[in-house]
């Protein structure tokens, strides 16, 4: 494959668009031809058009730097990432299977605890998890669903196998960027969509709205009042909170806008007076939700919210306590969890994982730190992890101490050779590593986004895709097969 | 509409108006001092008293000189009523209600804040003051142009205008008070300089031209007071502001208490006979206007910003 004068090569990695012989993969043929036909200068022009469209549309994210909040323009690479529809259909089935099992698991943990009593998952793993919340014991959310919105990170290894790297069951973010990436690419390349059958993503806000409606308390007969609860304008995902509220046509509220009255119902303060709220899509972490139940110093939450939720007077998405299932030690049990509740084998495999809580596993991890990725059990955003092959001797020594001091809090995984796709870099098109975060909605029904948010590590050789750490993104195309 | 959003938009209206008024009142006073001999007894500390900051100025322990007082009124970040403090609050409120206000209004407010933050220290110096304050006033009017020219006349607009009108009526009452304060002093001097004083009061609310067009060419104290208090057509007259506030309140839900309080202000100012009251009475009258506007504000807060009872 040729881009301008340089020949594109992804070396030993699996490239999403180009095969080992340098030819476009079947599903990506027209996409690659379209961009190959462009002069390098034109490609740079298009990237500029993408960048300025993003500024004009006000698509931004916030980062913290030295105590200041800075709004940055969202980074989007000009070349889409594509997957064939037939492959995606399998992934979608796998994601539905996974979320269904995880919701059975969470419901079980807070109620009968069968899986612990049957010894499939050790009880001490759950009881020592800081995401296991005792105040949720005995709660019965509608449809038995706790994690209504799940963002599972998928990666592809050198042999082409797709793995689930982690499940985000607390307040996964990024879906607004998936939607806006498509809007921007449609604006800059209107003609390209004519020759491709790309599955649309734009129905997500209405699917989200339908899901949130389906979990409203039963006695609500008229249109339920649904709100998005944000920590406020200083939160790094505020753009997304405001975007989702706007596209769903519902109020964006802060904790101070809500109150729980003596009837244990939640009300919103409006100029019409107090208005009953039925479903809250909360983008606040569990322990900040209710100063009466959790952190008494939380200024973000609503006193009494847990009371109202336990009484069944308000639905919270995701339900508090759902995070117990995205602990990375629990992650290592997901294939067993799927088998236990659904009597099926996992359709999408897990990345092999060593649990440092197990002394044998810990020895293995300590002996192979330079080759492994080590992650803390409960962090997100790519923080606090060690990528062995890229780490200095000092860092490895530091992690050796951390692991010995608190083995329960760490897991080890082999360093995957994450797949790549061509991205426009200073020197032209170069392979860059990427992952994929689809979003799965479960209420009365289950729905999966067609594709998801593709995040790209824009620095050469880097595996870190987080936007707070120099990551970029791509529009993600699920292309119908020709058959 | 959320109470919090309504409150922020209302305060955006008040703080924007307060920013413009702070610039206007310092501008007026600076001009006045150039026109009057020292014996008339116009002192800068009077201005601090008029804007209701006498106690907080006394706390600073600063001397009552022009440079300190002007810095206090314009650029002092510790003075919550200074131009810069008002502007900072306006900017914070606009930033938090960007979904409700036109995009350009955020850009204009932000630019004005950057400008004022850099320039205001220089405005303490008499030479540059006029130009800098004129620029601030002009930019405030630009922001108002954006807001009034592009916002739908729905709840957010009505809260904005409610805030602006209440603040503006309050400031007009204070500007009349500034001038009336000197009527009490020295009858001979006032007879000689009265028209300078009142012309200045008119100019400070951009009313000079309209006054001459629709009232009379001569600037006469009681006529000016009547114009600025009771006129139905001039946008900065107290009566006009209260009427507009009422028109906005009536578009909002559950407005009875606020509308009644606004009617009380109207009933209070309508019978004023400026020709036959003393200067001391004018001062007391303006205090009463301000108190009644405070009652209106209280109802706005209780009705729309702090609903506590289930409906």
XYZ file of C-alpha atoms in Angstrom, chain A residues 69 71 233-234 238 242 246 251-254 256-257 259 261 263 267-275, chain B residues 1-4 6 8 92 95-96 98-99 155 159 252-254 303-311:
50
model
C -8.649 23.340 34.153
C -10.345 22.989 27.720
C -18.451 22.318 34.974
C -15.016 21.505 36.394
C -18.580 17.869 31.573
C -23.997 18.426 28.794
C -28.951 18.141 25.298
C -32.225 18.476 32.287
C -28.563 18.475 33.300
C -28.598 18.792 37.089
C -26.073 19.147 39.899
C -27.759 21.025 44.746
C -30.652 20.946 42.252
C -33.466 16.997 47.245
C -38.153 14.849 50.792
C -41.643 10.858 51.433
C -37.342 16.212 43.642
C -35.696 18.743 41.378
C -35.830 22.459 42.157
C -37.329 24.267 39.187
C -38.975 27.636 38.688
C -42.311 25.789 38.636
C -41.592 24.428 42.121
C -40.427 20.958 43.121
C -40.709 18.365 40.347
C -36.205 25.534 33.959
C -33.930 24.597 36.874
C -33.915 27.045 39.783
C -30.130 27.104 39.784
C -32.643 30.736 36.667
C -27.453 32.263 37.550
C -18.624 33.091 36.285
C -19.694 30.495 32.028
C -22.051 28.289 34.022
C -23.451 28.747 28.438
C -26.159 26.384 27.237
C -37.816 32.044 30.854
C -34.791 36.168 34.464
C -42.934 33.396 34.697
C -44.840 30.790 36.727
C -46.079 31.592 40.253
C -40.320 32.007 44.632
C -37.952 30.748 41.996
C -34.554 29.965 43.493
C -35.455 28.234 46.748
C -38.587 26.161 46.176
C -38.779 23.906 49.218
C -42.360 22.614 49.258
C -43.579 19.734 47.145
C -46.063 21.060 44.636
